[in-house]
Amino acid sequence: MVPEMDSRVLSIQSHVVRGYVGNKAASFPLQVLGFEIDSINSVQFSNHTGYEHWKGQVLTAEELQVLYDGIKLNNVNHYDYVLTGYSRDDSFLHMVVDIVQELKEANPSLVYVCDPVLGDNGALYVPETLLPIYRDKVVPAANIITPNQFEAELLTGRTIRTEKDAIEVMNLLHSKGPHTVVITSSDLPSPLGEHYLVAMGSQITVRPDGTRATQQIRLDIPKVEAVFVGTGDLFAALLLAWTHHHPNDLKTACEKTVSVMQHVIKRTITYAKEMAGPNRKPSPAQLELRMVQSKADIEDPAITVEAVVLQSL
């Protein structure tokens, strides 16, 4: 009997002592879903920066290189996936791309999942100098990307006002390299009404005869009136896992990803409101994602959001 091979992920993201963002948001769900995960912490903070106070250290590009060299010297630099999120340093981001390209040379079937964290709602979270690096280096190296609408517009120089615009932007992003693009949130109106958020996805797969198949979907996701931190990191990790388990079916992968997100968020907001008490705004600590408590939902989510297939060619 052939032993089951581990799928191993190298995740280069932030780390917090308390709470769930970056690697802390990605590690548990990936492990629950059967992945080995090796984490490089781009920052180590006491907690996320939405709290009143935070302390910690930032990893430099040189320190990243040292850690990667240690992995390489032991000949354990063999990965099936690389996952990256927030970065705010030019040289660090360049180094990440160099590492991805080297790992792809060692394993040409490696899949790079990138959440290109640039900003949201028209505002940048990162220095402007990162945009051309993401556009010209990171996106072409990536296989799966998860921008929000603002980030997708920045990466393509196109504005999204309609569903057709979103499809054109996703096709443009495909042309730069990624075979799977998910616009995780947008301002597009949902046919289900104003209480729903629209996400869009597009995936190109190659059929056994060598021809290309394209699937494009829309998801109408119930809005939750609260601000959570770490949901983007959780989304990218879940999408990695579910596209692994459903490699040619973006519809199912996204339904499972979004449904897990809904279960986690609902559990979190219920807990936060109970802890805060009547008519009181929950604190950042109370709004930390209820990750461990959602283990069963992560493993086998009840589908709460069904995707609409816009195009399947």
Short mmCIF file of C-alpha atoms in Angstrom, two decimals:
data_model
loop_
_atom_site.label_atom_id
_atom_site.label_comp_id
_atom_site.label_asym_id
_atom_site.label_seq_id
_atom_site.Cartn_x
_atom_site.Cartn_y
_atom_site.Cartn_z
CA MET A 1 0.00 0.00 0.00
CA VAL A 2 1.39 3.40 -1.02
CA PRO A 3 1.58 5.75 2.01
CA GLU A 4 -0.50 8.92 1.82
CA MET A 5 1.77 11.86 1.00
CA ASP A 6 1.56 14.96 3.13
CA SER A 7 0.66 18.24 1.47
CA ARG A 8 3.08 20.77 2.94
CA VAL A 9 2.50 24.52 3.02
CA LEU A 10 5.10 27.24 3.58
CA SER A 11 3.17 30.18 5.03
CA ILE A 12 4.95 33.55 5.23
CA GLN A 13 2.67 35.85 7.22
CA SER A 14 2.40 37.86 10.40
CA HIS A 15 2.18 36.26 13.85
CA VAL A 16 0.41 37.47 16.99
CA VAL A 17 0.77 36.08 20.49
CA ARG A 18 -2.89 36.74 21.26
CA GLY A 19 -5.65 36.27 18.70
CA TYR A 20 -6.02 35.18 15.09
CA VAL A 21 -4.43 37.02 12.19
CA GLY A 22 -1.82 35.98 9.64
CA ASN A 23 -0.23 32.64 10.42
CA LYS A 24 -2.38 32.23 13.54
CA ALA A 25 -5.51 32.50 11.35
CA ALA A 26 -4.12 30.14 8.69
CA SER A 27 -2.38 27.38 10.67
CA PHE A 28 -5.24 25.83 12.63
CA PRO A 29 -7.71 25.46 9.73
CA LEU A 30 -5.02 24.10 7.41
CA GLN A 31 -3.92 21.54 10.01
CA VAL A 32 -7.54 20.54 10.68
CA LEU A 33 -7.97 19.99 6.93
CA GLY A 34 -4.93 17.71 6.75
CA PHE A 35 -2.02 19.95 5.76
CA GLU A 36 1.46 20.16 7.24
CA ILE A 37 2.24 23.85 7.67
CA ASP A 38 5.66 25.47 8.10
CA SER A 39 5.36 29.09 9.24
CA ILE A 40 7.73 31.99 8.78
CA ASN A 41 6.50 34.94 10.84
CA SER A 42 6.98 38.21 8.95
CA VAL A 43 6.20 40.06 12.18
CA GLN A 44 5.78 38.93 15.76
CA PHE A 45 3.38 41.18 17.62
CA SER A 46 1.66 40.88 20.98
CA ASN A 47 -1.72 41.26 19.23
CA HIS A 48 -3.15 42.80 16.06
CA THR A 49 -2.86 46.55 15.58
CA GLY A 50 -6.59 47.18 16.05
CA TYR A 51 -6.06 47.06 19.83
CA GLU A 52 -5.19 50.19 21.79
CA HIS A 53 -1.64 48.88 22.43
CA TRP A 54 0.65 46.50 20.58
CA LYS A 55 4.33 45.61 20.78
CA GLY A 56 6.64 43.42 18.78
CA GLN A 57 9.28 42.83 16.14
CA VAL A 58 9.41 42.90 12.34
CA LEU A 59 11.37 40.32 10.34
CA THR A 60 13.80 41.82 7.82
CA ALA A 61 14.49 40.46 4.33
CA GLU A 62 17.95 39.36 5.58
CA GLU A 63 16.39 37.45 8.50
CA LEU A 64 13.91 35.82 6.11
CA GLN A 65 16.84 34.70 3.96
CA VAL A 66 18.62 33.22 7.00
CA LEU A 67 15.55 31.17 7.98
CA TYR A 68 15.05 29.94 4.41
CA ASP A 69 18.76 29.06 4.13
CA GLY A 70 18.43 26.91 7.26
CA ILE A 71 15.53 25.00 5.70
CA LYS A 72 17.52 24.60 2.47
CA LEU A 73 20.70 23.37 4.21
CA ASN A 74 18.71 20.51 5.71
CA ASN A 75 17.23 19.70 2.29
CA VAL A 76 13.67 20.11 3.57
CA ASN A 77 12.72 22.95 1.21
CA HIS A 78 10.13 20.81 -0.59
CA TYR A 79 6.65 22.32 -0.62
CA ASP A 80 3.33 21.77 -2.36
CA TYR A 81 2.01 25.24 -1.52
CA VAL A 82 3.26 28.67 -0.54
CA LEU A 83 0.80 31.04 1.19
CA THR A 84 1.49 34.75 1.72
CA GLY A 85 -0.47 37.69 3.09
CA TYR A 86 0.31 41.14 4.47
CA SER A 87 3.75 42.62 3.79
CA ARG A 88 4.82 46.25 3.99
CA ASP A 89 8.51 46.14 3.02
CA ASP A 90 9.86 46.22 -0.56
CA SER A 91 12.96 44.10 0.00
CA PHE A 92 10.98 41.54 2.03
CA LEU A 93 8.41 41.17 -0.77
CA HIS A 94 11.17 40.79 -3.40
CA MET A 95 12.72 38.07 -1.22
CA VAL A 96 9.38 36.24 -0.97
CA VAL A 97 9.13 36.15 -4.77
CA ASP A 98 12.71 34.85 -5.03
CA ILE A 99 11.90 32.06 -2.56
CA VAL A 100 8.69 31.14 -4.42
CA GLN A 101 10.53 30.96 -7.74
CA GLU A 102 13.27 28.78 -6.26
CA LEU A 103 10.71 26.44 -4.69
CA LYS A 104 8.86 26.23 -8.02
CA GLU A 105 12.10 25.18 -9.72
CA ALA A 106 12.38 22.35 -7.18
CA ASN A 107 8.69 21.44 -7.56
CA PRO A 108 7.11 22.75 -10.80
CA SER A 109 3.64 21.73 -9.57
CA LEU A 110 3.88 23.93 -6.46
CA VAL A 111 0.88 26.24 -6.06
CA TYR A 112 1.45 29.78 -4.77
CA VAL A 113 -1.60 31.27 -3.05
CA CYS A 114 -1.26 35.03 -2.59
CA ASP A 115 -3.53 37.45 -0.79
CA PRO A 116 -2.22 40.72 -2.33
CA VAL A 117 -2.89 42.94 0.69
CA LEU A 118 -2.73 46.52 -0.56
CA GLY A 119 -5.75 48.27 0.92
CA ASP A 120 -9.53 48.55 0.92
CA ASN A 121 -12.33 51.08 0.41
CA GLY A 122 -10.09 53.31 -1.71
CA ALA A 123 -7.25 53.57 0.83
CA LEU A 124 -3.81 51.89 0.79
CA TYR A 125 -2.66 49.98 3.90
CA VAL A 126 0.90 49.69 2.58
CA PRO A 127 3.55 51.97 1.01
CA GLU A 128 2.76 52.78 -2.66
CA THR A 129 6.13 51.30 -3.66
CA LEU A 130 4.69 47.81 -3.07
CA LEU A 131 2.09 48.13 -5.86
CA PRO A 132 4.48 47.71 -8.83
CA ILE A 133 6.18 44.77 -7.06
CA TYR A 134 2.83 43.04 -6.57
CA ARG A 135 1.71 43.88 -10.13
CA ASP A 136 4.93 42.98 -11.97
CA LYS A 137 6.53 40.28 -9.78
CA VAL A 138 4.15 38.75 -7.26
CA VAL A 139 0.98 38.28 -9.35
CA PRO A 140 2.86 36.67 -12.28
CA ALA A 141 4.43 34.20 -9.80
CA ALA A 142 1.08 33.39 -8.14
CA ASN A 143 -1.33 30.60 -9.09
CA ILE A 144 -4.24 31.68 -6.88
CA ILE A 145 -4.91 35.27 -5.80
CA THR A 146 -7.56 36.70 -3.47
CA PRO A 147 -7.76 40.49 -3.94
CA ASN A 148 -10.69 42.59 -2.83
CA GLN A 149 -12.25 44.93 -5.43
CA PHE A 150 -9.91 47.84 -4.64
CA GLU A 151 -6.83 45.59 -4.91
CA ALA A 152 -8.04 44.00 -8.17
CA GLU A 153 -8.55 47.50 -9.61
CA LEU A 154 -5.07 48.62 -8.50
CA LEU A 155 -3.42 45.52 -9.99
CA THR A 156 -5.10 45.97 -13.39
CA GLY A 157 -5.63 49.73 -13.62
CA ARG A 158 -9.32 49.04 -14.37
CA THR A 159 -12.43 50.20 -12.51
CA ILE A 160 -15.14 47.70 -11.53
CA ARG A 161 -18.68 49.09 -11.73
CA THR A 162 -20.56 46.10 -13.13
CA GLU A 163 -20.39 42.32 -13.07
CA LYS A 164 -19.06 42.48 -16.65
CA ASP A 165 -16.24 44.78 -15.47
CA ALA A 166 -15.37 42.28 -12.72
CA ILE A 167 -15.18 39.43 -15.24
CA GLU A 168 -12.92 41.51 -17.50
CA VAL A 169 -10.66 42.35 -14.54
CA MET A 170 -10.44 38.67 -13.53
CA ASN A 171 -9.58 37.74 -17.13
CA LEU A 172 -6.89 40.42 -17.14
CA LEU A 173 -5.46 39.00 -13.91
CA HIS A 174 -5.51 35.51 -15.47
CA SER A 175 -3.46 36.88 -18.37
CA LYS A 176 -0.75 37.93 -15.87
CA GLY A 177 -0.36 34.36 -14.56
CA PRO A 178 -2.84 33.15 -11.90
CA HIS A 179 -5.22 30.34 -12.91
CA THR A 180 -7.62 31.14 -10.05
CA VAL A 181 -8.80 34.64 -9.10
CA VAL A 182 -11.31 35.35 -6.35
CA ILE A 183 -12.43 38.94 -5.73
CA THR A 184 -13.32 38.43 -2.09
CA SER A 185 -15.54 41.48 -1.66
CA SER A 186 -16.94 44.20 -3.89
CA ASP A 187 -19.32 47.15 -4.03
CA LEU A 188 -21.40 45.46 -6.73
CA PRO A 189 -25.13 45.32 -6.01
CA SER A 190 -26.41 41.87 -5.08
CA PRO A 191 -29.62 40.61 -6.70
CA LEU A 192 -30.58 39.46 -3.17
CA GLY A 193 -30.57 43.03 -1.86
CA GLU A 194 -28.48 45.45 0.16
CA HIS A 195 -27.83 43.02 3.03
CA TYR A 196 -25.59 40.91 0.81
CA LEU A 197 -21.98 41.35 -0.26
CA VAL A 198 -20.91 40.19 -3.73
CA ALA A 199 -17.76 38.12 -4.29
CA MET A 200 -16.64 36.90 -7.73
CA GLY A 201 -14.43 34.03 -8.79
CA SER A 202 -12.82 32.75 -11.98
CA GLN A 203 -10.80 29.60 -12.59
CA ILE A 204 -9.02 28.29 -15.67
CA THR A 205 -8.30 24.56 -15.74
CA VAL A 206 -6.75 22.36 -18.41
CA ARG A 207 -8.76 19.36 -19.58
CA PRO A 208 -7.09 15.96 -20.22
CA ASP A 209 -7.10 16.74 -23.98
CA GLY A 210 -5.13 19.95 -23.35
CA THR A 211 -7.99 22.38 -23.96
CA ARG A 212 -8.78 25.08 -21.39
CA ALA A 213 -11.96 25.23 -19.33
CA THR A 214 -13.14 28.39 -17.56
CA GLN A 215 -15.59 28.61 -14.68
CA GLN A 216 -16.78 31.99 -13.42
CA ILE A 217 -19.01 32.40 -10.38
CA ARG A 218 -20.73 34.96 -8.16
CA LEU A 219 -21.36 34.56 -4.45
CA ASP A 220 -23.95 36.61 -2.57
CA ILE A 221 -22.76 36.63 1.03
CA PRO A 222 -24.87 37.84 3.98
CA LYS A 223 -23.32 40.95 5.54
CA VAL A 224 -22.42 40.99 9.23
CA GLU A 225 -22.41 44.37 10.96
CA ALA A 226 -19.06 44.16 12.71
CA VAL A 227 -15.39 44.60 11.85
CA PHE A 228 -13.34 41.43 12.20
CA VAL A 229 -9.58 41.15 11.88
CA GLY A 230 -7.95 38.09 10.27
CA THR A 231 -10.87 37.12 8.01
CA GLY A 232 -8.85 37.74 4.84
CA ASP A 233 -6.06 35.50 6.14
CA LEU A 234 -8.58 32.81 7.04
CA PHE A 235 -10.25 33.11 3.62
CA ALA A 236 -6.97 32.60 1.71
CA ALA A 237 -6.02 29.57 3.86
CA LEU A 238 -9.45 27.97 3.41
CA LEU A 239 -9.42 28.60 -0.33
CA LEU A 240 -6.01 26.90 -0.54
CA ALA A 241 -7.42 23.88 1.29
CA TRP A 242 -10.69 23.58 -0.58
CA THR A 243 -9.16 24.12 -4.05
CA HIS A 244 -6.75 21.30 -3.10
CA HIS A 245 -9.68 19.02 -2.26
CA HIS A 246 -11.75 20.24 -5.27
CA PRO A 247 -9.04 21.18 -7.81
CA ASN A 248 -11.30 21.65 -10.84
CA ASP A 249 -14.42 22.93 -9.14
CA LEU A 250 -14.12 26.55 -8.01
CA LYS A 251 -17.87 26.67 -7.24
CA THR A 252 -17.62 23.96 -4.55
CA ALA A 253 -14.29 25.26 -3.20
CA CYS A 254 -15.69 28.78 -2.79
CA GLU A 255 -18.99 27.58 -1.29
CA LYS A 256 -17.10 25.63 1.37
CA THR A 257 -14.67 28.50 1.99
CA VAL A 258 -17.39 31.13 2.38
CA SER A 259 -19.63 28.82 4.42
CA VAL A 260 -16.82 28.16 6.93
CA MET A 261 -16.27 31.92 7.12
CA GLN A 262 -19.97 32.46 7.86
CA HIS A 263 -19.98 29.85 10.63
CA VAL A 264 -16.85 31.33 12.25
CA ILE A 265 -18.09 34.93 11.99
CA LYS A 266 -21.56 34.14 13.36
CA ARG A 267 -20.08 32.22 16.28
CA THR A 268 -17.69 35.12 16.92
CA ILE A 269 -20.28 37.90 16.86
CA THR A 270 -22.66 35.90 19.09
CA TYR A 271 -19.89 35.36 21.63
CA ALA A 272 -18.68 38.98 21.41
CA LYS A 273 -22.15 40.40 22.04
CA GLU A 274 -22.71 38.07 25.00
CA MET A 275 -19.36 39.09 26.51
CA ALA A 276 -19.87 42.81 25.91
CA GLY A 277 -23.36 42.87 27.39
CA PRO A 278 -26.51 44.68 26.22
CA ASN A 279 -26.02 47.84 24.14
CA ARG A 280 -22.23 47.76 24.51
CA LYS A 281 -19.78 47.64 21.63
CA PRO A 282 -17.59 44.50 21.71
CA SER A 283 -13.86 45.09 22.22
CA PRO A 284 -11.14 43.89 19.83
CA ALA A 285 -10.36 41.07 22.29
CA GLN A 286 -14.01 39.94 22.32
CA LEU A 287 -14.11 40.02 18.50
CA GLU A 288 -11.14 37.66 18.04
CA LEU A 289 -12.25 34.86 15.70
CA ARG A 290 -13.70 31.82 17.46
CA MET A 291 -11.40 29.49 15.59
CA VAL A 292 -10.92 26.47 17.87
CA GLN A 293 -14.64 26.46 18.70
CA SER A 294 -15.34 26.19 14.94
CA LYS A 295 -13.25 23.05 14.36
CA ALA A 296 -16.23 20.92 13.27
CA ASP A 297 -17.42 23.61 10.83
CA ILE A 298 -13.92 23.93 9.35
CA GLU A 299 -13.71 20.17 8.78
CA ASP A 300 -17.19 19.68 7.32
CA PRO A 301 -19.08 22.93 6.74
CA ALA A 302 -22.82 23.01 6.26
CA ILE A 303 -23.20 25.00 3.02
CA THR A 304 -24.87 28.33 3.80
CA VAL A 305 -23.93 30.23 0.62
CA GLU A 306 -24.41 28.76 -2.87
CA ALA A 307 -22.48 30.19 -5.79
CA VAL A 308 -24.15 31.16 -9.05
CA VAL A 309 -22.28 29.94 -12.13
CA LEU A 310 -22.03 32.85 -14.57
CA GLN A 311 -20.02 31.03 -17.18
CA SER A 312 -18.68 27.52 -17.57
CA LEU A 313 -16.87 26.89 -20.83
#
